[in-house]
Tab-separated table of C-alpha atoms and ligand atoms in Angstrom:
chain	number	residue	atom	x	y	z
N	1	MET	CA	52.750	-31.831	45.774
N	2	VAL	CA	54.592	-32.546	49.110
N	3	THR	CA	55.689	-29.655	51.355
N	4	LYS	CA	58.075	-30.295	54.259
N	5	HIS	CA	57.681	-27.740	57.153
N	6	GLU	CA	60.537	-26.684	59.477
N	7	ASP	CA	58.942	-28.485	62.412
N	8	GLY	CA	59.141	-31.810	60.569
N	9	THR	CA	55.458	-31.984	59.595
N	10	VAL	CA	54.566	-32.834	55.998
N	11	ALA	CA	51.646	-31.400	54.034
N	12	THR	CA	50.435	-32.983	50.791
N	13	ARG	CA	48.131	-31.405	48.227
N	14	GLN	CA	46.729	-32.833	45.015
N	15	GLU	CA	48.573	-31.552	42.012
N	16	GLN	CA	46.653	-28.810	40.147
N	17	LYS	CA	46.006	-30.904	37.078
N	18	LEU	CA	42.426	-29.976	36.089
N	19	LYS	CA	42.092	-28.827	32.517
N	20	PRO	CA	39.626	-26.064	31.537
N	21	PRO	CA	36.399	-27.661	30.314
N	22	PRO	CA	36.194	-28.274	26.476
N	23	MET	CA	34.272	-25.584	24.566
N	24	TYR	CA	31.752	-26.208	21.876
N	25	GLN	CA	31.128	-24.165	18.676
N	26	VAL	CA	27.442	-23.859	17.715
N	27	PHE	CA	26.686	-23.666	13.968
N	28	LEU	CA	23.641	-22.934	11.832
N	29	LEU	CA	23.335	-24.802	8.505
N	30	ASN	CA	21.859	-23.448	5.327
N	31	ASP	CA	18.573	-24.783	3.745
N	32	ASP	CA	16.426	-23.555	0.860
N	33	TYR	CA	13.282	-22.753	2.876
N	34	THR	CA	13.924	-21.092	6.223
N	35	PRO	CA	13.281	-17.342	5.752
N	36	MET	CA	16.419	-15.039	6.072
N	37	GLU	CA	14.491	-12.865	8.549
N	38	PHE	CA	13.763	-15.883	10.801
N	39	VAL	CA	17.464	-16.839	10.921
N	40	VAL	CA	18.339	-13.198	11.783
N	41	ALA	CA	15.818	-13.249	14.632
N	42	ILE	CA	17.153	-16.548	15.953
N	43	LEU	CA	20.702	-15.188	16.134
N	44	GLN	CA	19.497	-12.062	17.972
N	45	GLU	CA	17.362	-14.073	20.398
N	46	TYR	CA	19.653	-17.018	21.304
N	47	PHE	CA	23.142	-15.773	20.450
N	48	ASN	CA	22.997	-12.211	21.642
N	49	LYS	CA	23.937	-10.766	18.267
N	50	ASP	CA	22.860	-7.296	17.309
N	51	ARG	CA	20.850	-6.918	14.025
N	52	GLU	CA	23.966	-6.063	12.012
N	53	ALA	CA	26.170	-9.048	13.278
N	54	ALA	CA	23.149	-11.477	12.996
N	55	THR	CA	22.614	-10.404	9.344
N	56	GLN	CA	26.317	-10.992	8.523
N	57	ILE	CA	26.279	-14.465	10.055
N	58	MET	CA	22.986	-15.374	8.276
N	59	LEU	CA	24.471	-14.238	4.912
N	60	LYS	CA	27.634	-16.321	5.541
N	61	VAL	CA	25.510	-19.322	6.269
N	62	HIS	CA	23.445	-18.660	3.081
N	63	ARG	CA	26.586	-18.385	0.995
N	64	ASP	CA	28.905	-21.005	2.518
N	65	GLY	CA	26.385	-23.556	3.844
N	66	LYS	CA	27.478	-23.215	7.566
N	67	GLY	CA	28.287	-20.397	9.922
N	68	MET	CA	29.370	-20.180	13.643
N	69	CYS	CA	26.919	-18.527	16.071
N	70	GLY	CA	29.073	-18.736	19.225
N	71	VAL	CA	31.355	-20.830	21.549
N	72	TYR	CA	30.184	-22.262	24.937
N	73	PRO	CA	30.634	-24.901	27.470
N	74	LYS	CA	28.997	-28.172	26.559
N	75	ASP	CA	25.632	-27.820	28.430
N	76	ILE	CA	25.028	-24.281	27.271
N	77	ALA	CA	25.870	-25.181	23.678
N	78	SER	CA	23.564	-28.227	23.808
N	79	THR	CA	20.670	-26.142	25.396
N	80	LYS	CA	20.984	-23.519	22.609
N	81	VAL	CA	20.926	-26.123	19.905
N	82	GLU	CA	17.683	-27.699	21.426
N	83	LEU	CA	16.119	-24.223	21.833
N	84	VAL	CA	16.801	-23.264	18.213
N	85	LEU	CA	15.538	-26.541	16.831
N	86	THR	CA	12.381	-26.402	18.931
N	87	HIS	CA	11.688	-22.815	17.909
N	88	ALA	CA	12.298	-23.539	14.252
N	89	ARG	CA	10.067	-26.691	14.218
N	90	LYS	CA	7.273	-24.826	15.977
N	91	ALA	CA	7.495	-22.173	13.243
N	92	GLY	CA	7.434	-24.896	10.574
N	93	HIS	CA	11.041	-24.223	9.338
N	94	PRO	CA	13.669	-26.948	8.568
N	95	LEU	CA	16.516	-24.877	10.030
N	96	GLN	CA	19.415	-27.049	11.344
N	97	CYS	CA	21.670	-26.136	14.237
N	98	MET	CA	24.538	-28.263	15.512
N	99	MET	CA	27.570	-28.229	17.871
N	100	GLU	CA	31.163	-29.292	17.527
N	101	GLU	CA	33.961	-29.479	20.099
N	102	ALA	CA	36.183	-26.420	19.509
O	201	TYC	N1	18.918	-20.037	2.323
O	201	TYC	C1	17.803	-19.444	2.971
O	201	TYC	C2	16.887	-18.624	2.020
O	201	TYC	O1	17.357	-18.322	0.900
O	201	TYC	C3	18.223	-18.451	4.193
O	201	TYC	C4	18.967	-19.197	5.184
O	201	TYC	C5	19.991	-18.652	5.829
O	201	TYC	C6	18.428	-20.425	5.699
O	201	TYC	C7	20.717	-19.246	6.905
O	201	TYC	C8	19.027	-21.117	6.736
O	201	TYC	O2	20.837	-21.047	8.376
O	201	TYC	C9	20.219	-20.552	7.330
O	201	TYC	N2	15.659	-18.286	2.439
């Protein structure tokens, strides 16, 4: 952008063209072995869901194969996926967690 002042001076400024950062949806995937109670605890601990909301999401994943846990900027989504996978493996469960650009 170019601004001409009355005294003849000229000011330039870079156009405001920055887009908001892309957001990422984090999903849990169903499997036959991870206990329902473990999935509910994961949703409460890492995705700030209360017990009611966590149970609804867990049941949706159980029924439909996949369910959304939250939407975050890339680095936060990626950290949550890593934390969930680490927690699940340490507990000996095959729970899968993934992210997708929203
Ligand atoms: N299907 C699992 C069971 O019957 C429960 C489960 C729900 C597992 C959600 C993973 O992301 C998941 N114990």
